[in-house]
Short mmCIF file of C-alpha atoms in Angstrom, two decimals:
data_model
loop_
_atom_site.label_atom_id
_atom_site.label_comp_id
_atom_site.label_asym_id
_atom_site.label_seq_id
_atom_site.Cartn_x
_atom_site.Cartn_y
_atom_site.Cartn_z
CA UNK A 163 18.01 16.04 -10.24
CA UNK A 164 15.05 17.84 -8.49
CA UNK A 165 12.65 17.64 -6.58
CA UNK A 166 9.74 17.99 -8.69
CA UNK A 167 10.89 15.63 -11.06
CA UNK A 168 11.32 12.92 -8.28
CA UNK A 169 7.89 13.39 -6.91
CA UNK A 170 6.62 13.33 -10.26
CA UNK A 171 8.22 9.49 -10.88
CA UNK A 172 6.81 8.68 -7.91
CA UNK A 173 3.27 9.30 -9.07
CA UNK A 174 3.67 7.91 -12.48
CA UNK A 175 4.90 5.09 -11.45
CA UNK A 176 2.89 4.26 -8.92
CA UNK A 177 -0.58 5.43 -10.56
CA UNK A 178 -2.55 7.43 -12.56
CA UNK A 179 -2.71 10.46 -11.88
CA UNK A 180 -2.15 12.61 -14.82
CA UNK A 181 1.36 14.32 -13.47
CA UNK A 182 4.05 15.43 -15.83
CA UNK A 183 7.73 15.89 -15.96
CA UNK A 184 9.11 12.23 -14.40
CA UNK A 185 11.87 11.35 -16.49
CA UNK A 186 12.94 8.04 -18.30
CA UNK A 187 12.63 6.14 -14.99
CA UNK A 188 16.38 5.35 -15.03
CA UNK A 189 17.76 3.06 -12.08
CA UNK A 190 18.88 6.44 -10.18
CA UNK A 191 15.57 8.45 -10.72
CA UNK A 192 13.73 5.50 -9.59
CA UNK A 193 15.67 5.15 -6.26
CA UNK A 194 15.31 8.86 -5.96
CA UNK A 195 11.75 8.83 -6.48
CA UNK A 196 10.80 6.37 -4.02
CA UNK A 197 11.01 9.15 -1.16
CA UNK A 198 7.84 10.18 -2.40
CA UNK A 199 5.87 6.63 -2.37
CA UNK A 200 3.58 7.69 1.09
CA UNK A 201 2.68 11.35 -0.78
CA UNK A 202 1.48 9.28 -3.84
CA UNK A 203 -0.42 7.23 -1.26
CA UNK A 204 -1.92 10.08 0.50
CA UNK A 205 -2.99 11.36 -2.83
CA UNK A 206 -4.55 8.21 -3.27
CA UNK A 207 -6.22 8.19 0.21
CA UNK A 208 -7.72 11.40 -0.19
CA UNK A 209 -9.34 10.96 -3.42
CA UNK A 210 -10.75 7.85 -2.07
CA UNK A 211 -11.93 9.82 1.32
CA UNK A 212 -13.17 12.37 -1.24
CA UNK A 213 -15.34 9.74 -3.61
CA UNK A 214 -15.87 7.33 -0.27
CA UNK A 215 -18.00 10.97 1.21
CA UNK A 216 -19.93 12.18 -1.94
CA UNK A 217 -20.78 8.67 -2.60
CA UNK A 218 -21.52 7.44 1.14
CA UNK A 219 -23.98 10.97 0.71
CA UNK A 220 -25.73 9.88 -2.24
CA UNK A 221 -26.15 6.07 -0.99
CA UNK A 222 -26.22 3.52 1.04
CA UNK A 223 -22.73 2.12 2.96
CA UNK A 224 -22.16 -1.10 0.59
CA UNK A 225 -23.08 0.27 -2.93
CA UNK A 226 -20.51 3.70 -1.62
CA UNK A 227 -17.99 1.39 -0.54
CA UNK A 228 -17.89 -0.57 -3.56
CA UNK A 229 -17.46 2.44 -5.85
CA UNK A 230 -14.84 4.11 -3.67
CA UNK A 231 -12.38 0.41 -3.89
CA UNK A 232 -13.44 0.35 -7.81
CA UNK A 233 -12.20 4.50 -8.02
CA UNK A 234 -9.19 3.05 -5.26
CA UNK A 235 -7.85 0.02 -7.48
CA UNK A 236 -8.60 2.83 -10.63
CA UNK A 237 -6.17 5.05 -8.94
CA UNK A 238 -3.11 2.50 -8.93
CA UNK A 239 -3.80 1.03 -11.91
CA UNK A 240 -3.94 -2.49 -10.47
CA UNK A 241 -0.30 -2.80 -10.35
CA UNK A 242 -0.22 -3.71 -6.61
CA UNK A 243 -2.99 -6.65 -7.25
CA UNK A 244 -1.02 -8.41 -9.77
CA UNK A 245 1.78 -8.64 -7.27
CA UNK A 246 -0.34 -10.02 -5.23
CA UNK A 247 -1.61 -12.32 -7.96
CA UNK A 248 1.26 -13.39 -8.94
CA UNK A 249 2.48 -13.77 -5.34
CA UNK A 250 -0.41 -15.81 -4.38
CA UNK A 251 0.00 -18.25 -7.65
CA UNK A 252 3.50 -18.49 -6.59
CA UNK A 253 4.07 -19.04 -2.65
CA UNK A 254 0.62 -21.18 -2.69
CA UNK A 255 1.97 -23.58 -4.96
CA UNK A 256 4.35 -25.15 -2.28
CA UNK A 257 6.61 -25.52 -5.06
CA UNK A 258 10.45 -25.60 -4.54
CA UNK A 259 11.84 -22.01 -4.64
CA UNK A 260 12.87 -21.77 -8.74
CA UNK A 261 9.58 -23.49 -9.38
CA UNK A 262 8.14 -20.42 -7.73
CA UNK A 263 10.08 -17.70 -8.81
CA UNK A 264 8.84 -19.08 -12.37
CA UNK A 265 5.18 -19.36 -11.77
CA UNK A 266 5.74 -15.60 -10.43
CA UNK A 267 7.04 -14.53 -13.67
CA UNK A 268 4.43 -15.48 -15.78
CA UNK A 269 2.23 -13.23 -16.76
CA UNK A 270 -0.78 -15.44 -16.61
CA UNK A 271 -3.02 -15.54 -13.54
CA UNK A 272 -3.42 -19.11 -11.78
CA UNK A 273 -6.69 -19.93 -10.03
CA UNK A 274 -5.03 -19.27 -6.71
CA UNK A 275 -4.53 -15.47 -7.56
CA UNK A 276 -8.30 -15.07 -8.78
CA UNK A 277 -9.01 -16.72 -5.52
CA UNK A 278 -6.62 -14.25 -3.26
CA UNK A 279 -7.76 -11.23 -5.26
CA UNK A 280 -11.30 -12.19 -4.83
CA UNK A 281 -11.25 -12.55 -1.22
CA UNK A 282 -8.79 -9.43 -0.87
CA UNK A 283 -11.38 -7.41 -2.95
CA UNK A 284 -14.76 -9.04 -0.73
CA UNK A 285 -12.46 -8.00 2.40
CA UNK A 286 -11.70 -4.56 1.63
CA UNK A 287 -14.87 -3.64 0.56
CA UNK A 288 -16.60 -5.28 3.20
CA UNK A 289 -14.46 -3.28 5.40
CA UNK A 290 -14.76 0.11 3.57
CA UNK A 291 -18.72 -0.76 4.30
CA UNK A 292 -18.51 -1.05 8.39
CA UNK A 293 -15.85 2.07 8.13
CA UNK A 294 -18.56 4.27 6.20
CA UNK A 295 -21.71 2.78 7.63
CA UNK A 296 -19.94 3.29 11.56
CA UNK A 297 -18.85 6.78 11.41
CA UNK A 298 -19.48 10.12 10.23
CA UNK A 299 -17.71 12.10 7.10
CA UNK A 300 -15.16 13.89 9.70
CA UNK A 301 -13.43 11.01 9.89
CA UNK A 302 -13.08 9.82 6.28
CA UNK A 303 -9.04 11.51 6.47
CA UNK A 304 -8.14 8.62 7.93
CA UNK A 305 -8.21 6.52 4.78
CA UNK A 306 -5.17 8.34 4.02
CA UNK A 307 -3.35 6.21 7.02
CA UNK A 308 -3.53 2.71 5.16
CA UNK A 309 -2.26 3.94 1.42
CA UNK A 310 0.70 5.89 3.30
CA UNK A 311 2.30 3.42 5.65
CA UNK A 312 1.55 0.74 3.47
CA UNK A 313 4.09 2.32 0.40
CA UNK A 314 6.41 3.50 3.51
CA UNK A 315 6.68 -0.44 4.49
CA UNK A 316 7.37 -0.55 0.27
CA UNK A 317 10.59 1.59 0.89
CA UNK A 318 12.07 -0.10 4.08
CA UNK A 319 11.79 -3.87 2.58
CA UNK A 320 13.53 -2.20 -0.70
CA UNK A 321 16.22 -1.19 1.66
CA UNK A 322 15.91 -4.16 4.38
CA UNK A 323 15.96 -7.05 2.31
CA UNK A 324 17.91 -9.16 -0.31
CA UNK A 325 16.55 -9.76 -3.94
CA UNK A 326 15.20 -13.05 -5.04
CA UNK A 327 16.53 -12.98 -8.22
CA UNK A 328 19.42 -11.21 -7.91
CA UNK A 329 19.94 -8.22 -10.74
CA UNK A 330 16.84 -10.14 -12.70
CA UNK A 331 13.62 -8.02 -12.60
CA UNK A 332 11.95 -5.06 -11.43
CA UNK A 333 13.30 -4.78 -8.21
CA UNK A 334 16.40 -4.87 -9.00
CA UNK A 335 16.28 -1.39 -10.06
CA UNK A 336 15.86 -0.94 -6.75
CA UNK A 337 18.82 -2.52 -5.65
CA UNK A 338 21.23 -0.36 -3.45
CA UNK A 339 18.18 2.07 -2.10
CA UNK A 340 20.51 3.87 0.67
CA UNK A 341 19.22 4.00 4.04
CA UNK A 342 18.84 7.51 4.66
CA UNK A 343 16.14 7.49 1.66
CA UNK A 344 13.61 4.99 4.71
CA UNK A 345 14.23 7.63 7.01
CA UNK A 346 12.82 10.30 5.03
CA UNK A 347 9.87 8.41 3.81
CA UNK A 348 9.21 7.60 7.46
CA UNK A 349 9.63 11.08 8.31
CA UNK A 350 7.06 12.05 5.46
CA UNK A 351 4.64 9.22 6.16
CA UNK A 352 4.68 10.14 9.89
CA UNK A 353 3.70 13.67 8.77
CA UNK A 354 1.05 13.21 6.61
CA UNK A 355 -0.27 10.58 9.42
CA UNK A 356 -0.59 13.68 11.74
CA UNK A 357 -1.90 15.60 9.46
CA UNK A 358 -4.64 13.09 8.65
CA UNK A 359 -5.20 12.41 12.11
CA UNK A 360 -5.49 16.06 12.98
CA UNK A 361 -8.04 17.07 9.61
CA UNK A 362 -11.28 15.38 11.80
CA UNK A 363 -10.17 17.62 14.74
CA UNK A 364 -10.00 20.89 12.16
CA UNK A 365 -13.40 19.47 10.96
CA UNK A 366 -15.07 19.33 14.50
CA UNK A 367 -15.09 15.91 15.33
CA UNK A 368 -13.19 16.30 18.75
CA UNK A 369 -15.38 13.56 20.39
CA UNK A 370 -13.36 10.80 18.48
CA UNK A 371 -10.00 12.10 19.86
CA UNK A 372 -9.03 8.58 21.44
CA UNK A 373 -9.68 6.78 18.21
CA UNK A 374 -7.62 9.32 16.24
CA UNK A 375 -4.69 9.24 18.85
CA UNK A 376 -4.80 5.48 18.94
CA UNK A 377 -4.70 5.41 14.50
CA UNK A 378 -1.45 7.72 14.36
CA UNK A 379 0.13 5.58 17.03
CA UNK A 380 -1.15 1.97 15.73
CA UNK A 381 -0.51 2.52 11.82
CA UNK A 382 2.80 2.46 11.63
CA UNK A 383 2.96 0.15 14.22
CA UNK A 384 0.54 -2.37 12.62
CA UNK A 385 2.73 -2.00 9.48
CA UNK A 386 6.28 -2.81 11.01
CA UNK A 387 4.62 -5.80 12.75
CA UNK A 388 2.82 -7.53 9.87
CA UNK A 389 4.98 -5.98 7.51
CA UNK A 390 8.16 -7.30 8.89
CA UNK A 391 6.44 -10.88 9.36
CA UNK A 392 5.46 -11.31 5.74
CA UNK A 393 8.48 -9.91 4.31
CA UNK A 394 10.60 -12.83 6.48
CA UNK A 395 8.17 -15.57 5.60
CA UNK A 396 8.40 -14.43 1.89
CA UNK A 397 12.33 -14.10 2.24
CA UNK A 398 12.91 -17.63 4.30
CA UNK A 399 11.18 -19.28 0.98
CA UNK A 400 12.26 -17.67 -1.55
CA UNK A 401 15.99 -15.86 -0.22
CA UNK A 402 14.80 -13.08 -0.65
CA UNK A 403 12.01 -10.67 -2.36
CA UNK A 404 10.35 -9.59 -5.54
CA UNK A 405 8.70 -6.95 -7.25
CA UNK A 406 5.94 -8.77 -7.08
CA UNK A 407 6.29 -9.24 -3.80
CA UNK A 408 6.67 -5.39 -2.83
CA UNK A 409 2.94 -4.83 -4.28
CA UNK A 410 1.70 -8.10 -2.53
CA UNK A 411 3.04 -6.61 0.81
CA UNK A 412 1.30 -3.06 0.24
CA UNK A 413 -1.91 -5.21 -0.52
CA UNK A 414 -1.62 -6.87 2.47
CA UNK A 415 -0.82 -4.03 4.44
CA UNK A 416 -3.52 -2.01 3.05
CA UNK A 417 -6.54 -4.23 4.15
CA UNK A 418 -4.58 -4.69 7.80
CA UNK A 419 -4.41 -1.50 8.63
CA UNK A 420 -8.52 -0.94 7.16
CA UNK A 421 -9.19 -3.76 9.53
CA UNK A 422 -7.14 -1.29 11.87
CA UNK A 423 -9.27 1.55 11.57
CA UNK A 424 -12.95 -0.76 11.81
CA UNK A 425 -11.85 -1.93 14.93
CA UNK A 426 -10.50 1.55 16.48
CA UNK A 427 -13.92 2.86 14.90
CA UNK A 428 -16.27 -0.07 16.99
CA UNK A 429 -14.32 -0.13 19.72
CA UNK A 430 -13.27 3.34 21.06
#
């Protein structure tokens, strides 16, 4: 056990970046690992800040925003989008709940979940656009916000809520996550919020202060809210949740909490 070797899990499992040393991604080094879900999103968020400025700098706010969700969906290795793929084949089918779970499993993709990823795709990049097109490059830290509290949420439904197909499945290597393991991802997610709230300050943009206050306090709101909304509707038809489902939720939460930051950006 250590704590390099749990971060690293974290990372590998949940994308690409090119970090060694995670293990055999046993039941127990997965449950460890998952402490470390909002650093691998921050990691994601700031490489996307990072490509979102050179390529907002080099053109205009639709072609920059388009590259930054390709590098973005690059990053995670698509493995939240097939959740929500799968998720969207699934719960859209107004099936009975087996007939579900099934269409879920399968690994091929319906015309429902082209249909959700296309319009989840159009929506975040149409968002990224208004975010880089309405502000300046001091505020680009805050795309950490939405890949941190969206893996936190991750964490407290593994923790929260019952299994849809019992020991069957991804998540059920997940099964058993204690509580104290929420508390410290919320304790790390709240920190790198700060800190990602505070970089535009560091970088002289102290005339956006309200909108900056109101993201750190919003975020994690915004997440619990919708979050805890989906995760019931998901869990009152099919008892409980899925892998899939865990991925579908960061999706979800992910484009909220963008829409979260336009809004702040426009209206503040």
């Amino acid at each position: 056990m250590s704590v390099r070797g749990d971060a690293a899990a974290a990372f590998q499992f949940l994308s690409r970046f090119p970090v060694k040393g995670g293990g055999d991604f046993s039941r127990e080094l997965l449950q460890r690992s998952v402490v470390y879900y909002p650093a691998v999103g921050a990691a994601i968020g700031l490489s996307a800040a990072l490509g979102a400025g050179v390529a907002a700098w080099l053109l205009p706010a639709w072609p920059a925003a388009i590259i930054t969700l390709i590098l973005w969906v690059w990053l995670t290795g698509g493995l939240h989008l097939d959740g929500w793929m799968d998720c969207a084949d699934g719960l859209l089918s107004y099936r009975t709940r087996e007939r579900m779970l099934e269409i879920m499993k399968d690994s091929r993709i319906g015309a429902m979940g082209v249909l959700a990823c296309m319009l989840l795709l159009l929506l975040k990049a149409s968002l990224l656009a208004a975010f880089l097109e309405g502000g300046s490059w001091t505020e680009l830290p805050l795309l950490l916000l939405p890949p941190v509290w969206s893996r936190w949420y991750m964490v407290r439904v593994m923790v929260r809520y019952p299994l849809a197909r019992g020991d069957d499945g991804l998540a059920a290597s997940f099964k058993g996550v204690p509580a104290r393991q929420e508390r410290r991802t919320l304790l790390l997610a709240a920190l790198l919020s700060l800190a990602a709230a505070a970089a535009p300050l560091a970088l002289g943009a102290g005339e956006v202060w309200p909108q900056l206050l109101a993201a750190a306090i919003l975020a994690p709101a915004l997440a619990l809210a919708c979050g805890t909304l989906a995760a019931r509707r998901v869990r009152s038809r099919l008892g409980g949740l899925t892998g899939d489902v865990y991925g579908a939720l960061n999706e979800l939460l992910e484009a909220l909490l963008l829409l979260l930051l336009v809004l702040l950006q426009h209206n503040l």
